[in-house]
């Protein structure tokens, strides 16, 4: 699979490492030559130094033949605009953006709804802060739970607990 990762920070670097190990063709875009060189020295990937949302940089990264774009720069705006450009100019089929600012997330249904004209063409929105908050909330709601997972759009919930010998669950 042809994948472009925008942002070579901790998340982008880890994604690149994991995806390269699964035999994907990765192009990593960042403004830090040093960070790109560091990653390129131990991973089999292409690197492009430049602004992630710039059309020429995306073209240089091979956007016209890319299956997946993952935008994880430090800027929500850059991530969202990069996805917009990736869709409008290059028709990249799947676009993932990290968005941290709660003001964007509060309007998530309008901003990222494929059926809403003028919305941003982001297929998957990742918000690390929101994921952590939801995880903590579920653990508080289910005291003693090790993990709480939702399936089928929240219709099914799996709660992991530790069962002790002689306890009520055993």
mmCIF file of the C-alpha atoms, coordinates in Angstrom:
data_MODEL
# 
_entry.id   MODEL 
# 
loop_
_atom_site.group_PDB 
_atom_site.id 
_atom_site.type_symbol 
_atom_site.label_atom_id 
_atom_site.label_alt_id 
_atom_site.label_comp_id 
_atom_site.label_asym_id 
_atom_site.label_entity_id 
_atom_site.label_seq_id 
_atom_site.pdbx_PDB_ins_code 
_atom_site.Cartn_x 
_atom_site.Cartn_y 
_atom_site.Cartn_z 
_atom_site.occupancy 
_atom_site.B_iso_or_equiv 
_atom_site.pdbx_formal_charge 
_atom_site.auth_seq_id 
_atom_site.auth_comp_id 
_atom_site.auth_asym_id 
_atom_site.auth_atom_id 
_atom_site.pdbx_PDB_model_num 
ATOM 1   C CA . UNK A 1 1   ? 0.000   0.000   0.000  1.00 0.00 ? 1   UNK A CA 1 
ATOM 2   C CA . UNK A 1 2   ? 1.233   3.511   -0.833 1.00 0.00 ? 2   UNK A CA 1 
ATOM 3   C CA . UNK A 1 3   ? 1.032   5.690   2.284  1.00 0.00 ? 3   UNK A CA 1 
ATOM 4   C CA . UNK A 1 4   ? 2.009   9.308   2.927  1.00 0.00 ? 4   UNK A CA 1 
ATOM 5   C CA . UNK A 1 5   ? 2.561   10.317  6.543  1.00 0.00 ? 5   UNK A CA 1 
ATOM 6   C CA . UNK A 1 6   ? 2.587   14.042  7.241  1.00 0.00 ? 6   UNK A CA 1 
ATOM 7   C CA . UNK A 1 7   ? 4.551   14.846  10.384 1.00 0.00 ? 7   UNK A CA 1 
ATOM 8   C CA . UNK A 1 8   ? 7.654   13.034  11.619 1.00 0.00 ? 8   UNK A CA 1 
ATOM 9   C CA . UNK A 1 9   ? 7.185   13.617  15.330 1.00 0.00 ? 9   UNK A CA 1 
ATOM 10  C CA . UNK A 1 10  ? 6.747   10.800  17.816 1.00 0.00 ? 10  UNK A CA 1 
ATOM 11  C CA . UNK A 1 11  ? 3.397   9.683   16.375 1.00 0.00 ? 11  UNK A CA 1 
ATOM 12  C CA . UNK A 1 12  ? 4.452   9.990   12.731 1.00 0.00 ? 12  UNK A CA 1 
ATOM 13  C CA . UNK A 1 13  ? 7.763   8.241   13.379 1.00 0.00 ? 13  UNK A CA 1 
ATOM 14  C CA . UNK A 1 14  ? 6.109   5.369   15.222 1.00 0.00 ? 14  UNK A CA 1 
ATOM 15  C CA . UNK A 1 15  ? 3.468   5.015   12.503 1.00 0.00 ? 15  UNK A CA 1 
ATOM 16  C CA . UNK A 1 16  ? 6.182   4.962   9.843  1.00 0.00 ? 16  UNK A CA 1 
ATOM 17  C CA . UNK A 1 17  ? 8.117   2.292   11.736 1.00 0.00 ? 17  UNK A CA 1 
ATOM 18  C CA . UNK A 1 18  ? 5.048   0.082   12.179 1.00 0.00 ? 18  UNK A CA 1 
ATOM 19  C CA . UNK A 1 19  ? 3.770   0.513   8.624  1.00 0.00 ? 19  UNK A CA 1 
ATOM 20  C CA . UNK A 1 20  ? 7.187   -0.051  7.005  1.00 0.00 ? 20  UNK A CA 1 
ATOM 21  C CA . UNK A 1 21  ? 7.462   -3.339  8.891  1.00 0.00 ? 21  UNK A CA 1 
ATOM 22  C CA . UNK A 1 22  ? 4.230   -4.461  7.200  1.00 0.00 ? 22  UNK A CA 1 
ATOM 23  C CA . UNK A 1 23  ? 5.735   -3.972  3.704  1.00 0.00 ? 23  UNK A CA 1 
ATOM 24  C CA . UNK A 1 24  ? 3.969   -0.717  2.885  1.00 0.00 ? 24  UNK A CA 1 
ATOM 25  C CA . UNK A 1 25  ? 5.629   1.947   0.766  1.00 0.00 ? 25  UNK A CA 1 
ATOM 26  C CA . UNK A 1 26  ? 5.908   4.949   3.063  1.00 0.00 ? 26  UNK A CA 1 
ATOM 27  C CA . UNK A 1 27  ? 6.704   8.561   2.241  1.00 0.00 ? 27  UNK A CA 1 
ATOM 28  C CA . UNK A 1 28  ? 7.257   10.763  5.275  1.00 0.00 ? 28  UNK A CA 1 
ATOM 29  C CA . UNK A 1 29  ? 6.875   14.558  5.019  1.00 0.00 ? 29  UNK A CA 1 
ATOM 30  C CA . UNK A 1 30  ? 8.150   17.011  7.635  1.00 0.00 ? 30  UNK A CA 1 
ATOM 31  C CA . UNK A 1 31  ? 9.880   20.386  7.887  1.00 0.00 ? 31  UNK A CA 1 
ATOM 32  C CA . UNK A 1 32  ? 12.748  19.004  10.002 1.00 0.00 ? 32  UNK A CA 1 
ATOM 33  C CA . UNK A 1 33  ? 15.591  17.685  7.835  1.00 0.00 ? 33  UNK A CA 1 
ATOM 34  C CA . UNK A 1 34  ? 17.307  16.317  10.935 1.00 0.00 ? 34  UNK A CA 1 
ATOM 35  C CA . UNK A 1 35  ? 14.300  14.264  12.048 1.00 0.00 ? 35  UNK A CA 1 
ATOM 36  C CA . UNK A 1 36  ? 13.738  12.940  8.522  1.00 0.00 ? 36  UNK A CA 1 
ATOM 37  C CA . UNK A 1 37  ? 17.412  11.923  8.222  1.00 0.00 ? 37  UNK A CA 1 
ATOM 38  C CA . UNK A 1 38  ? 17.247  10.181  11.606 1.00 0.00 ? 38  UNK A CA 1 
ATOM 39  C CA . UNK A 1 39  ? 14.230  8.114   10.542 1.00 0.00 ? 39  UNK A CA 1 
ATOM 40  C CA . UNK A 1 40  ? 15.558  7.415   7.061  1.00 0.00 ? 40  UNK A CA 1 
ATOM 41  C CA . UNK A 1 41  ? 18.800  6.053   8.546  1.00 0.00 ? 41  UNK A CA 1 
ATOM 42  C CA . UNK A 1 42  ? 17.015  3.114   10.162 1.00 0.00 ? 42  UNK A CA 1 
ATOM 43  C CA . UNK A 1 43  ? 13.808  2.714   8.123  1.00 0.00 ? 43  UNK A CA 1 
ATOM 44  C CA . UNK A 1 44  ? 13.207  1.838   4.470  1.00 0.00 ? 44  UNK A CA 1 
ATOM 45  C CA . UNK A 1 45  ? 11.144  4.863   3.425  1.00 0.00 ? 45  UNK A CA 1 
ATOM 46  C CA . UNK A 1 46  ? 11.165  8.009   1.315  1.00 0.00 ? 46  UNK A CA 1 
ATOM 47  C CA . UNK A 1 47  ? 11.357  11.407  2.953  1.00 0.00 ? 47  UNK A CA 1 
ATOM 48  C CA . UNK A 1 48  ? 10.349  14.837  1.691  1.00 0.00 ? 48  UNK A CA 1 
ATOM 49  C CA . UNK A 1 49  ? 11.297  18.004  3.539  1.00 0.00 ? 49  UNK A CA 1 
ATOM 50  C CA . UNK A 1 50  ? 8.620   20.663  3.227  1.00 0.00 ? 50  UNK A CA 1 
ATOM 51  C CA . UNK A 1 51  ? 5.274   22.043  4.371  1.00 0.00 ? 51  UNK A CA 1 
ATOM 52  C CA . UNK A 1 52  ? 2.798   19.152  4.634  1.00 0.00 ? 52  UNK A CA 1 
ATOM 53  C CA . UNK A 1 53  ? -0.203  21.025  3.229  1.00 0.00 ? 53  UNK A CA 1 
ATOM 54  C CA . UNK A 1 54  ? 1.575   22.466  0.177  1.00 0.00 ? 54  UNK A CA 1 
ATOM 55  C CA . UNK A 1 55  ? 0.294   20.963  -3.105 1.00 0.00 ? 55  UNK A CA 1 
ATOM 56  C CA . UNK A 1 56  ? 3.781   20.774  -4.655 1.00 0.00 ? 56  UNK A CA 1 
ATOM 57  C CA . UNK A 1 57  ? 5.116   18.889  -1.632 1.00 0.00 ? 57  UNK A CA 1 
ATOM 58  C CA . UNK A 1 58  ? 2.199   16.440  -1.749 1.00 0.00 ? 58  UNK A CA 1 
ATOM 59  C CA . UNK A 1 59  ? 2.797   15.935  -5.475 1.00 0.00 ? 59  UNK A CA 1 
ATOM 60  C CA . UNK A 1 60  ? 6.514   15.348  -4.845 1.00 0.00 ? 60  UNK A CA 1 
ATOM 61  C CA . UNK A 1 61  ? 5.542   12.795  -2.171 1.00 0.00 ? 61  UNK A CA 1 
ATOM 62  C CA . UNK A 1 62  ? 3.598   10.847  -4.809 1.00 0.00 ? 62  UNK A CA 1 
ATOM 63  C CA . UNK A 1 63  ? 0.064   11.831  -3.818 1.00 0.00 ? 63  UNK A CA 1 
ATOM 64  C CA . UNK A 1 64  ? -1.334  10.955  -7.255 1.00 0.00 ? 64  UNK A CA 1 
ATOM 65  C CA . UNK A 1 65  ? -0.647  7.245   -6.580 1.00 0.00 ? 65  UNK A CA 1 
ATOM 66  C CA . UNK A 1 66  ? -1.307  7.149   -2.846 1.00 0.00 ? 66  UNK A CA 1 
ATOM 67  C CA . UNK A 1 67  ? -3.877  4.929   -1.144 1.00 0.00 ? 67  UNK A CA 1 
ATOM 68  C CA . UNK A 1 68  ? -3.774  6.521   2.309  1.00 0.00 ? 68  UNK A CA 1 
ATOM 69  C CA . UNK A 1 69  ? -2.767  9.895   3.768  1.00 0.00 ? 69  UNK A CA 1 
ATOM 70  C CA . UNK A 1 70  ? -2.153  10.196  7.521  1.00 0.00 ? 70  UNK A CA 1 
ATOM 71  C CA . UNK A 1 71  ? -1.805  13.797  8.734  1.00 0.00 ? 71  UNK A CA 1 
ATOM 72  C CA . UNK A 1 72  ? -0.249  13.949  12.209 1.00 0.00 ? 72  UNK A CA 1 
ATOM 73  C CA . UNK A 1 73  ? 1.645   17.242  12.212 1.00 0.00 ? 73  UNK A CA 1 
ATOM 74  C CA . UNK A 1 74  ? 1.573   19.487  15.283 1.00 0.00 ? 74  UNK A CA 1 
ATOM 75  C CA . UNK A 1 75  ? -1.001  21.736  13.600 1.00 0.00 ? 75  UNK A CA 1 
ATOM 76  C CA . UNK A 1 76  ? -4.687  20.778  13.390 1.00 0.00 ? 76  UNK A CA 1 
ATOM 77  C CA . UNK A 1 77  ? -5.157  23.308  10.615 1.00 0.00 ? 77  UNK A CA 1 
ATOM 78  C CA . UNK A 1 78  ? -2.296  21.852  8.568  1.00 0.00 ? 78  UNK A CA 1 
ATOM 79  C CA . UNK A 1 79  ? -3.687  18.345  9.030  1.00 0.00 ? 79  UNK A CA 1 
ATOM 80  C CA . UNK A 1 80  ? -7.193  19.336  7.922  1.00 0.00 ? 80  UNK A CA 1 
ATOM 81  C CA . UNK A 1 81  ? -6.049  21.440  4.958  1.00 0.00 ? 81  UNK A CA 1 
ATOM 82  C CA . UNK A 1 82  ? -3.669  18.696  3.838  1.00 0.00 ? 82  UNK A CA 1 
ATOM 83  C CA . UNK A 1 83  ? -6.600  16.261  3.747  1.00 0.00 ? 83  UNK A CA 1 
ATOM 84  C CA . UNK A 1 84  ? -8.664  18.796  1.781  1.00 0.00 ? 84  UNK A CA 1 
ATOM 85  C CA . UNK A 1 85  ? -5.884  19.260  -0.795 1.00 0.00 ? 85  UNK A CA 1 
ATOM 86  C CA . UNK A 1 86  ? -5.198  15.510  -0.911 1.00 0.00 ? 86  UNK A CA 1 
ATOM 87  C CA . UNK A 1 87  ? -8.825  14.932  -1.880 1.00 0.00 ? 87  UNK A CA 1 
ATOM 88  C CA . UNK A 1 88  ? -9.427  17.891  -4.189 1.00 0.00 ? 88  UNK A CA 1 
ATOM 89  C CA . UNK A 1 89  ? -6.198  17.692  -6.184 1.00 0.00 ? 89  UNK A CA 1 
ATOM 90  C CA . UNK A 1 90  ? -5.147  14.051  -5.919 1.00 0.00 ? 90  UNK A CA 1 
ATOM 91  C CA . UNK A 1 91  ? -8.312  12.088  -5.015 1.00 0.00 ? 91  UNK A CA 1 
ATOM 92  C CA . UNK A 1 92  ? -6.513  10.155  -2.271 1.00 0.00 ? 92  UNK A CA 1 
ATOM 93  C CA . UNK A 1 93  ? -9.246  7.724   -1.194 1.00 0.00 ? 93  UNK A CA 1 
ATOM 94  C CA . UNK A 1 94  ? -8.572  7.539   2.557  1.00 0.00 ? 94  UNK A CA 1 
ATOM 95  C CA . UNK A 1 95  ? -7.491  10.477  4.698  1.00 0.00 ? 95  UNK A CA 1 
ATOM 96  C CA . UNK A 1 96  ? -6.804  10.399  8.443  1.00 0.00 ? 96  UNK A CA 1 
ATOM 97  C CA . UNK A 1 97  ? -6.175  13.575  10.454 1.00 0.00 ? 97  UNK A CA 1 
ATOM 98  C CA . UNK A 1 98  ? -5.130  14.130  14.035 1.00 0.00 ? 98  UNK A CA 1 
ATOM 99  C CA . UNK A 1 99  ? -7.225  16.960  15.483 1.00 0.00 ? 99  UNK A CA 1 
ATOM 100 C CA . UNK A 1 100 ? -6.600  18.091  19.053 1.00 0.00 ? 100 UNK A CA 1 
ATOM 101 C CA . UNK A 1 101 ? -8.450  21.395  19.449 1.00 0.00 ? 101 UNK A CA 1 
ATOM 102 C CA . UNK A 1 102 ? -11.792 20.853  21.228 1.00 0.00 ? 102 UNK A CA 1 
ATOM 103 C CA . UNK A 1 103 ? -13.430 23.638  19.200 1.00 0.00 ? 103 UNK A CA 1 
ATOM 104 C CA . UNK A 1 104 ? -13.007 21.562  16.033 1.00 0.00 ? 104 UNK A CA 1 
ATOM 105 C CA . UNK A 1 105 ? -14.136 18.398  17.798 1.00 0.00 ? 105 UNK A CA 1 
ATOM 106 C CA . UNK A 1 106 ? -17.296 20.017  19.196 1.00 0.00 ? 106 UNK A CA 1 
ATOM 107 C CA . UNK A 1 107 ? -18.383 20.633  15.598 1.00 0.00 ? 107 UNK A CA 1 
ATOM 108 C CA . UNK A 1 108 ? -17.153 17.273  14.352 1.00 0.00 ? 108 UNK A CA 1 
ATOM 109 C CA . UNK A 1 109 ? -20.501 16.219  12.862 1.00 0.00 ? 109 UNK A CA 1 
ATOM 110 C CA . UNK A 1 110 ? -20.659 19.271  10.591 1.00 0.00 ? 110 UNK A CA 1 
ATOM 111 C CA . UNK A 1 111 ? -16.963 19.698  9.831  1.00 0.00 ? 111 UNK A CA 1 
ATOM 112 C CA . UNK A 1 112 ? -16.229 16.112  8.831  1.00 0.00 ? 112 UNK A CA 1 
ATOM 113 C CA . UNK A 1 113 ? -19.596 14.786  7.583  1.00 0.00 ? 113 UNK A CA 1 
ATOM 114 C CA . UNK A 1 114 ? -19.235 13.400  4.065  1.00 0.00 ? 114 UNK A CA 1 
ATOM 115 C CA . UNK A 1 115 ? -22.904 14.152  3.343  1.00 0.00 ? 115 UNK A CA 1 
ATOM 116 C CA . UNK A 1 116 ? -22.591 17.843  4.273  1.00 0.00 ? 116 UNK A CA 1 
ATOM 117 C CA . UNK A 1 117 ? -21.641 20.065  1.361  1.00 0.00 ? 117 UNK A CA 1 
ATOM 118 C CA . UNK A 1 118 ? -18.505 22.053  2.109  1.00 0.00 ? 118 UNK A CA 1 
ATOM 119 C CA . UNK A 1 119 ? -17.337 19.771  4.921  1.00 0.00 ? 119 UNK A CA 1 
ATOM 120 C CA . UNK A 1 120 ? -13.714 18.664  5.162  1.00 0.00 ? 120 UNK A CA 1 
ATOM 121 C CA . UNK A 1 121 ? -12.942 15.360  3.433  1.00 0.00 ? 121 UNK A CA 1 
ATOM 122 C CA . UNK A 1 122 ? -11.390 13.637  6.452  1.00 0.00 ? 122 UNK A CA 1 
ATOM 123 C CA . UNK A 1 123 ? -12.375 9.985   6.677  1.00 0.00 ? 123 UNK A CA 1 
ATOM 124 C CA . UNK A 1 124 ? -11.063 9.346   10.187 1.00 0.00 ? 124 UNK A CA 1 
ATOM 125 C CA . UNK A 1 125 ? -10.478 11.976  12.871 1.00 0.00 ? 125 UNK A CA 1 
ATOM 126 C CA . UNK A 1 126 ? -8.053  11.007  15.625 1.00 0.00 ? 126 UNK A CA 1 
ATOM 127 C CA . UNK A 1 127 ? -8.041  12.949  18.878 1.00 0.00 ? 127 UNK A CA 1 
ATOM 128 C CA . UNK A 1 128 ? -5.592  11.524  21.433 1.00 0.00 ? 128 UNK A CA 1 
ATOM 129 C CA . UNK A 1 129 ? -6.887  13.766  24.205 1.00 0.00 ? 129 UNK A CA 1 
ATOM 130 C CA . UNK A 1 130 ? -10.476 12.748  23.552 1.00 0.00 ? 130 UNK A CA 1 
ATOM 131 C CA . UNK A 1 131 ? -9.559  9.053   23.525 1.00 0.00 ? 131 UNK A CA 1 
ATOM 132 C CA . UNK A 1 132 ? -7.781  9.370   26.882 1.00 0.00 ? 132 UNK A CA 1 
ATOM 133 C CA . UNK A 1 133 ? -10.671 11.356  28.377 1.00 0.00 ? 133 UNK A CA 1 
ATOM 134 C CA . UNK A 1 134 ? -13.236 8.782   27.217 1.00 0.00 ? 134 UNK A CA 1 
ATOM 135 C CA . UNK A 1 135 ? -11.079 5.939   28.560 1.00 0.00 ? 135 UNK A CA 1 
ATOM 136 C CA . UNK A 1 136 ? -10.794 7.561   31.997 1.00 0.00 ? 136 UNK A CA 1 
ATOM 137 C CA . UNK A 1 137 ? -14.534 8.322   32.034 1.00 0.00 ? 137 UNK A CA 1 
ATOM 138 C CA . UNK A 1 138 ? -15.364 4.670   31.321 1.00 0.00 ? 138 UNK A CA 1 
ATOM 139 C CA . UNK A 1 139 ? -13.007 3.454   34.045 1.00 0.00 ? 139 UNK A CA 1 
ATOM 140 C CA . UNK A 1 140 ? -14.675 5.814   36.533 1.00 0.00 ? 140 UNK A CA 1 
ATOM 141 C CA . UNK A 1 141 ? -18.136 4.726   35.391 1.00 0.00 ? 141 UNK A CA 1 
ATOM 142 C CA . UNK A 1 142 ? -17.195 1.048   35.829 1.00 0.00 ? 142 UNK A CA 1 
ATOM 143 C CA . UNK A 1 143 ? -15.170 0.848   39.075 1.00 0.00 ? 143 UNK A CA 1 
ATOM 144 C CA . UNK A 1 144 ? -12.789 -2.092  39.098 1.00 0.00 ? 144 UNK A CA 1 
ATOM 145 C CA . UNK A 1 145 ? -12.722 -2.358  35.300 1.00 0.00 ? 145 UNK A CA 1 
ATOM 146 C CA . UNK A 1 146 ? -9.338  -2.817  33.665 1.00 0.00 ? 146 UNK A CA 1 
ATOM 147 C CA . UNK A 1 147 ? -10.650 -1.858  30.254 1.00 0.00 ? 147 UNK A CA 1 
ATOM 148 C CA . UNK A 1 148 ? -13.980 -0.909  28.685 1.00 0.00 ? 148 UNK A CA 1 
ATOM 149 C CA . UNK A 1 149 ? -14.531 -1.358  24.948 1.00 0.00 ? 149 UNK A CA 1 
ATOM 150 C CA . UNK A 1 150 ? -17.584 -0.470  22.861 1.00 0.00 ? 150 UNK A CA 1 
ATOM 151 C CA . UNK A 1 151 ? -18.618 -2.368  19.741 1.00 0.00 ? 151 UNK A CA 1 
ATOM 152 C CA . UNK A 1 152 ? -21.417 -1.985  17.180 1.00 0.00 ? 152 UNK A CA 1 
ATOM 153 C CA . UNK A 1 153 ? -21.665 1.779   17.671 1.00 0.00 ? 153 UNK A CA 1 
ATOM 154 C CA . UNK A 1 154 ? -22.063 1.435   21.423 1.00 0.00 ? 154 UNK A CA 1 
ATOM 155 C CA . UNK A 1 155 ? -24.733 -1.279  21.331 1.00 0.00 ? 155 UNK A CA 1 
ATOM 156 C CA . UNK A 1 156 ? -22.319 -3.845  22.797 1.00 0.00 ? 156 UNK A CA 1 
ATOM 157 C CA . UNK A 1 157 ? -19.884 -3.110  25.618 1.00 0.00 ? 157 UNK A CA 1 
ATOM 158 C CA . UNK A 1 158 ? -17.069 -5.357  26.839 1.00 0.00 ? 158 UNK A CA 1 
ATOM 159 C CA . UNK A 1 159 ? -15.827 -4.699  30.374 1.00 0.00 ? 159 UNK A CA 1 
ATOM 160 C CA . UNK A 1 160 ? -12.571 -6.423  31.342 1.00 0.00 ? 160 UNK A CA 1 
ATOM 161 C CA . UNK A 1 161 ? -12.147 -7.218  35.023 1.00 0.00 ? 161 UNK A CA 1 
ATOM 162 C CA . UNK A 1 162 ? -9.733  -9.346  37.007 1.00 0.00 ? 162 UNK A CA 1 
ATOM 163 C CA . UNK A 1 163 ? -11.392 -12.383 38.581 1.00 0.00 ? 163 UNK A CA 1 
ATOM 164 C CA . UNK A 1 164 ? -9.918  -13.521 41.885 1.00 0.00 ? 164 UNK A CA 1 
ATOM 165 C CA . UNK A 1 165 ? -9.944  -17.088 43.164 1.00 0.00 ? 165 UNK A CA 1 
ATOM 166 C CA . UNK A 1 166 ? -12.794 -17.405 45.607 1.00 0.00 ? 166 UNK A CA 1 
ATOM 167 C CA . UNK A 1 167 ? -14.361 -14.179 44.374 1.00 0.00 ? 167 UNK A CA 1 
ATOM 168 C CA . UNK A 1 168 ? -17.953 -13.786 43.110 1.00 0.00 ? 168 UNK A CA 1 
ATOM 169 C CA . UNK A 1 169 ? -16.934 -14.143 39.443 1.00 0.00 ? 169 UNK A CA 1 
ATOM 170 C CA . UNK A 1 170 ? -15.128 -17.462 39.870 1.00 0.00 ? 170 UNK A CA 1 
# 
